RNA sequence: GCGGCUGUAGCUCAGCUGGUCCAGAGCGCCUGACUGUGGCUCAGGAGGUCGUGGGUUCGAAUCCCAUCAGCCGCCCCA
């Protein structure tokens, strides 16, 4: 029986892991600079956490979650996003007690049962940030700046920041009703999906891609003009900050994010280097989420970036050349008698802090030299009958091709010296 | 969940109006060209259930059906 990985999942092979690590390290370093600390939460949670926070009528909750009953009869879900678990952990562990704003970051797999496509997988990976405990728009600006900084740091340029405000519990219901009233006369001319949205989540009608719906809703009331005083002030302040930080963006009043917990700021980062799945990342403010999850009323904002999508763009833009991982020293052993001494030599080199390799397939010296070359070794040590008899090893510089005998006892220091760049 | 395209050696692909294809190329891999020496060149070699399962036919990688997987669009978003 040949097995294949479950649909929509990926094996990340050694050819790609260096790139993945570069992405993750870049993010970690940046988070450190911005004052965010890593948090790790379980890969599964009570199903209810997600239905409550994201909203039971959202696509993800209603048809994309990996949900199952465990042996104890608990209803469990593999996390489909990163925010709710972090907020749950924030509340459960009373991180608020530490005072100030909790600035957290995470790197996590997420699971959604969707039809796979390039850039859309059933197990995907996200880099994310959550800043909980302040409603100051400066925090919105910081979070967005961090996301944009990350892409700049990676060299990704073909992207744009799309911004909107989706209001708050004060102004959104009012706007929602205005929208419903506007659409009421022609609901039946809208597509099936929008007719459902009309009842459950009218705002989502705004970002329907169908030409017919777009036309009908073209003159719909503007959410930004319907914002309450507080939301409007917040949005204006954020825009002023972004302008001052010279972070370019476009306001798209049709941008609506997929989860119910968003309030005020909503943003997405899109790239035309991706296909239909063009969002590199997105996020927004969620001032009611902490309370919804059982904590005290506490504002928050965050974002999540897709690692797979970042990598697709990096490859698309030719920025994925991972510098080959090379080895410092290769030890060529000739014959069985040389195997043990070679192994000891390897160990000594490694313990001295160098990377060292040897052959385990009984290749000829020629074969071992080819291997040494392929591994990119700068130094090759040779150990055969002659060397064993004299208590020496042959040290060959692979670049200059110079080689000489070195007493076994002195090999490690000699190799270290030979590896010094100024010595080359 | 809907519509469409694709699936041949490790990789990239040719072959596909059915029959010298008991399937080929390039790259990669292995071996050899001074039986102790690399990156070039040359010569050999290993490696394929032609995604899988049925069917049509004297005969199928080539046609049909189903299934699995990937991809494109929709949807949704990371």
Coordinates of N, CA, C and O (backbone and C1' of nucleotides) in Angstrom, one line a residue, chain A residues 4 7-8 112 114-115 118 120 126 197 204 257-258 277-278 281 309 363 369 373-374 386-387 396 398 401 403, chain B residues 1-5 28-33 36-39 49 68-78:
Chain A
X4 N -0.5 8.5 0.4 CA -0.2 9.8 0.0 C -0.7 10.8 1.1 O -1.7 10.4 1.8
X7 N -5.3 15.2 1.4 CA -5.6 16.3 0.4 C -5.4 17.7 1.0 O -5.8 17.9 2.2
X8 N -4.7 18.5 0.3 CA -4.6 19.9 0.8 C -3.5 20.1 1.8 O -3.4 21.2 2.4
X112 N -8.4 24.3 7.7 CA -9.7 24.7 7.1 C -10.0 23.7 6.0 O -9.2 23.4 5.1
X114 N -11.2 23.2 2.9 CA -11.6 23.9 1.7 C -11.1 23.1 0.5 O -10.3 22.2 0.6
X115 N -11.5 23.5 -0.7 CA -11.0 22.9 -1.9 C -9.7 23.5 -2.2 O -9.5 24.7 -2.4
X118 N -3.6 26.5 -5.5 CA -2.3 27.1 -5.1 C -2.6 28.2 -4.1 O -3.4 29.0 -4.4
X120 N -3.9 27.8 -1.3 CA -5.0 27.5 -0.4 C -4.9 26.1 0.0 O -5.1 25.2 -0.9
X126 N 0.5 30.3 9.6 CA 0.3 31.7 9.7 C 1.3 32.3 10.7 O 1.7 31.7 11.7
X197 N -27.0 36.5 2.5 CA -26.2 37.6 3.2 C -27.2 38.7 3.6 O -27.0 39.3 4.7
X204 N -21.6 41.8 4.0 CA -20.9 40.9 3.0 C -21.4 41.0 1.6 O -20.7 40.6 0.7
X257 N -14.2 41.9 6.4 CA -13.5 40.7 6.7 C -14.4 39.5 7.1 O -15.6 39.7 7.4
X258 N -13.9 38.3 7.0 CA -14.7 37.1 7.1 C -15.2 36.8 8.5 O -16.1 35.9 8.7
X277 N -6.2 33.5 -5.0 CA -6.0 33.7 -3.5 C -5.0 34.8 -3.3 O -3.9 34.5 -3.0
X278 N -5.5 36.0 -3.5 CA -4.5 37.1 -3.6 C -4.2 37.8 -2.3 O -3.4 38.7 -2.2
X281 N -2.2 38.6 3.6 CA -2.5 38.6 5.0 C -3.6 39.7 5.3 O -4.0 40.4 4.4
X309 N 1.7 31.6 1.3 CA 1.5 32.7 0.3 C 2.7 33.6 0.2 O 3.1 34.0 -0.9
X363 N 32.2 4.4 -0.8 CA 32.6 4.9 -2.1 C 34.1 4.9 -2.2 O 34.8 4.9 -1.2
X369 N 35.5 12.2 -3.1 CA 35.9 13.6 -3.4 C 34.7 14.3 -4.1 O 34.5 15.5 -3.9
X373 N 32.9 17.6 -2.8 CA 32.7 18.8 -3.7 C 31.2 19.2 -3.7 O 30.9 20.3 -3.6
X374 N 30.3 18.2 -3.8 CA 28.9 18.5 -3.8 C 28.4 19.1 -2.5 O 27.5 19.9 -2.5
X386 N 48.4 4.7 4.3 CA 49.6 5.5 4.4 C 49.5 6.4 5.7 O 50.4 6.4 6.5
X387 N 48.4 7.2 5.7 CA 48.3 8.1 6.8 C 48.2 7.4 8.2 O 48.8 7.8 9.2
X396 N 43.4 18.7 2.7 CA 43.4 19.3 1.3 C 42.5 20.5 1.4 O 41.3 20.4 1.8
X398 N 40.2 22.6 -0.6 CA 39.4 22.3 -1.9 C 39.5 23.4 -2.9 O 39.2 23.2 -4.1
X401 N 43.5 23.7 -3.7 CA 44.0 22.3 -4.1 C 45.3 22.0 -3.4 O 46.0 21.0 -3.7
X403 N 47.6 20.5 -0.5 CA 47.4 19.5 0.5 C 48.7 19.1 1.2 O 49.8 19.2 0.6
Chain B
rG1 P -17.8 18.2 -0.9 O5' -18.5 19.5 -1.5 C5' -19.9 19.7 -1.3 C4' -20.3 20.9 -2.1 C3' -19.9 21.0 -3.5 O3' -20.7 20.3 -4.4 C1' -19.6 23.1 -2.5
rC2 P -20.1 19.7 -5.8 O5' -20.2 20.9 -6.7 C5' -21.5 21.4 -7.1 C4' -21.4 22.6 -8.1 C3' -20.5 22.3 -9.3 O3' -21.2 21.6 -10.3 C1' -19.9 24.4 -8.3
rG3 P -20.4 20.6 -11.3 O5' -19.6 21.6 -12.2 C5' -20.3 22.3 -13.2 C4' -19.3 23.2 -14.0 C3' -18.1 22.6 -14.6 O3' -18.4 22.0 -15.9 C1' -17.4 24.5 -13.4
rG4 P -17.6 20.7 -16.3 O5' -16.1 21.3 -16.7 C5' -15.9 22.1 -17.8 C4' -14.5 22.7 -17.8 C3' -13.3 21.8 -17.9 O3' -13.1 21.4 -19.2 C1' -12.9 23.4 -16.2
rC5 P -12.3 20.0 -19.6 O5' -10.7 20.4 -19.2 C5' -10.0 21.3 -20.0 C4' -8.6 21.5 -19.5 C3' -7.8 20.3 -19.3 O3' -7.1 19.9 -20.4 C1' -7.7 21.6 -17.3
rG28 P 23.7 17.2 -14.5 O5' 23.0 16.5 -13.3 C5' 22.5 17.2 -12.2 C4' 21.7 16.3 -11.3 C3' 22.4 15.1 -10.8 O3' 23.2 15.4 -9.7 C1' 20.3 14.5 -11.6
rC29 P 24.6 14.6 -9.5 O5' 24.1 13.1 -9.2 C5' 23.3 12.8 -8.0 C4' 23.0 11.3 -8.0 C3' 24.1 10.4 -8.3 O3' 24.8 10.1 -7.1 C1' 22.3 9.8 -9.6
rC30 P 26.4 9.9 -7.2 O5' 26.5 8.4 -7.7 C5' 26.1 7.3 -6.9 C4' 26.2 6.0 -7.7 C3' 27.6 5.8 -8.3 O3' 28.5 5.3 -7.4 C1' 26.0 5.4 -10.0
rU31 P 30.1 5.6 -7.6 O5' 30.5 4.7 -8.9 C5' 30.4 3.3 -8.8 C4' 30.8 2.7 -10.2 C3' 32.1 3.2 -10.8 O3' 33.2 2.5 -10.2 C1' 30.5 3.3 -12.4
rG32 P 34.7 3.3 -10.2 O5' 35.1 3.3 -11.7 C5' 35.4 2.1 -12.4 C4' 35.6 2.3 -13.9 C3' 36.7 3.4 -14.2 O3' 38.0 2.8 -14.2 C1' 34.8 3.8 -15.5
rA33 P 39.3 3.7 -14.1 O5' 39.3 4.5 -15.5 C5' 39.7 3.8 -16.7 C4' 39.8 4.8 -17.8 C3' 40.6 6.0 -17.6 O3' 42.0 5.7 -17.8 C1' 38.6 6.6 -18.6
rG36 P 43.6 3.0 -5.9 O5' 43.8 4.5 -5.7 C5' 42.8 5.5 -5.9 C4' 43.3 6.7 -5.1 C3' 44.5 7.3 -5.7 O3' 44.2 8.5 -6.4 C1' 44.6 7.1 -3.3
rU37 P 43.6 8.6 -7.8 O5' 42.7 9.8 -7.8 C5' 41.3 9.7 -7.4 C4' 41.0 11.0 -6.6 C3' 41.3 12.2 -7.5 O3' 40.1 12.5 -8.1 C1' 42.0 12.5 -5.2
rG38 P 40.0 13.6 -9.3 O5' 38.7 14.4 -8.8 C5' 37.5 13.7 -8.4 C4' 36.5 14.7 -8.0 C3' 36.2 15.9 -8.9 O3' 35.2 15.5 -9.8 C1' 36.6 16.7 -6.7
rG39 P 35.2 16.0 -11.3 O5' 34.4 17.4 -11.3 C5' 33.1 17.5 -10.9 C4' 32.8 19.0 -10.6 C3' 33.0 19.9 -11.8 O3' 31.8 20.3 -12.3 C1' 34.2 20.6 -9.9
rU49 P 7.1 0.8 -11.8 O5' 6.4 0.3 -13.1 C5' 5.3 1.0 -13.6 C4' 4.1 0.1 -13.5 C3' 2.8 0.8 -13.9 O3' 2.6 0.7 -15.3 C1' 2.6 -0.4 -11.8
rC68 P -12.7 10.3 -5.1 O5' -11.1 10.4 -5.0 C5' -10.4 9.5 -4.1 C4' -8.9 9.6 -4.4 C3' -8.3 11.0 -4.5 O3' -8.0 11.5 -3.2 C1' -7.5 9.8 -6.3
rA69 P -8.1 13.1 -2.9 O5' -6.8 13.6 -3.7 C5' -5.5 13.3 -3.3 C4' -4.5 13.8 -4.3 C3' -4.6 15.3 -4.7 O3' -3.9 16.1 -3.7 C1' -4.3 14.0 -6.6
rG70 P -4.3 17.6 -3.6 O5' -3.6 18.3 -4.8 C5' -2.2 18.4 -4.9 C4' -1.8 18.9 -6.3 C3' -2.4 20.2 -6.7 O3' -1.6 21.3 -6.1 C1' -2.7 18.7 -8.5
rC71 P -2.3 22.7 -5.9 O5' -2.6 23.3 -7.4 C5' -1.5 23.7 -8.2 C4' -2.1 23.9 -9.6 C3' -3.2 25.0 -9.7 O3' -2.6 26.3 -9.8 C1' -3.8 23.1 -10.9
rC72 P -3.4 27.6 -9.3 O5' -4.5 27.7 -10.5 C5' -4.1 28.2 -11.8 C4' -5.3 28.4 -12.7 C3' -6.4 29.2 -12.0 O3' -6.2 30.6 -12.1 C1' -7.3 27.3 -13.1
rG73 P -6.8 31.5 -11.0 O5' -8.4 31.5 -11.2 C5' -8.9 32.1 -12.4 C4' -10.4 31.8 -12.5 C3' -11.3 32.1 -11.3 O3' -11.7 33.4 -11.2 C1' -11.9 30.0 -12.2
rC74 P -12.1 34.1 -9.8 O5' -13.4 33.3 -9.5 C5' -14.6 33.5 -10.2 C4' -15.7 32.7 -9.7 C3' -16.1 32.9 -8.2 O3' -16.9 34.0 -8.0 C1' -16.1 30.6 -8.7
rC75 P -16.6 35.0 -6.7 O5' -16.8 34.0 -5.5 C5' -18.2 33.5 -5.2 C4' -18.1 32.5 -4.1 C3' -17.4 32.9 -2.8 O3' -18.2 33.6 -1.9 C1' -16.6 30.8 -3.5
rC76 P -17.7 34.9 -1.3 O5' -16.5 34.4 -0.3 C5' -16.9 33.7 0.9 C4' -15.7 32.9 1.4 C3' -14.6 33.7 2.0 O3' -14.8 34.1 3.4 C1' -13.7 32.0 0.6
rC77 P -14.4 35.6 3.8 O5' -12.8 35.5 3.8 C5' -12.1 35.2 4.9 C4' -11.0 34.2 4.6 C3' -9.6 34.8 4.7 O3' -9.1 34.6 6.1 C1' -9.7 33.7 2.6
rA78 P -8.1 35.6 6.8 O5' -6.7 35.0 6.3 C5' -5.5 35.4 6.9 C4' -4.3 35.0 6.0 C3' -4.6 35.3 4.6 O3' -4.1 36.5 4.3 C1' -3.9 33.0 4.9

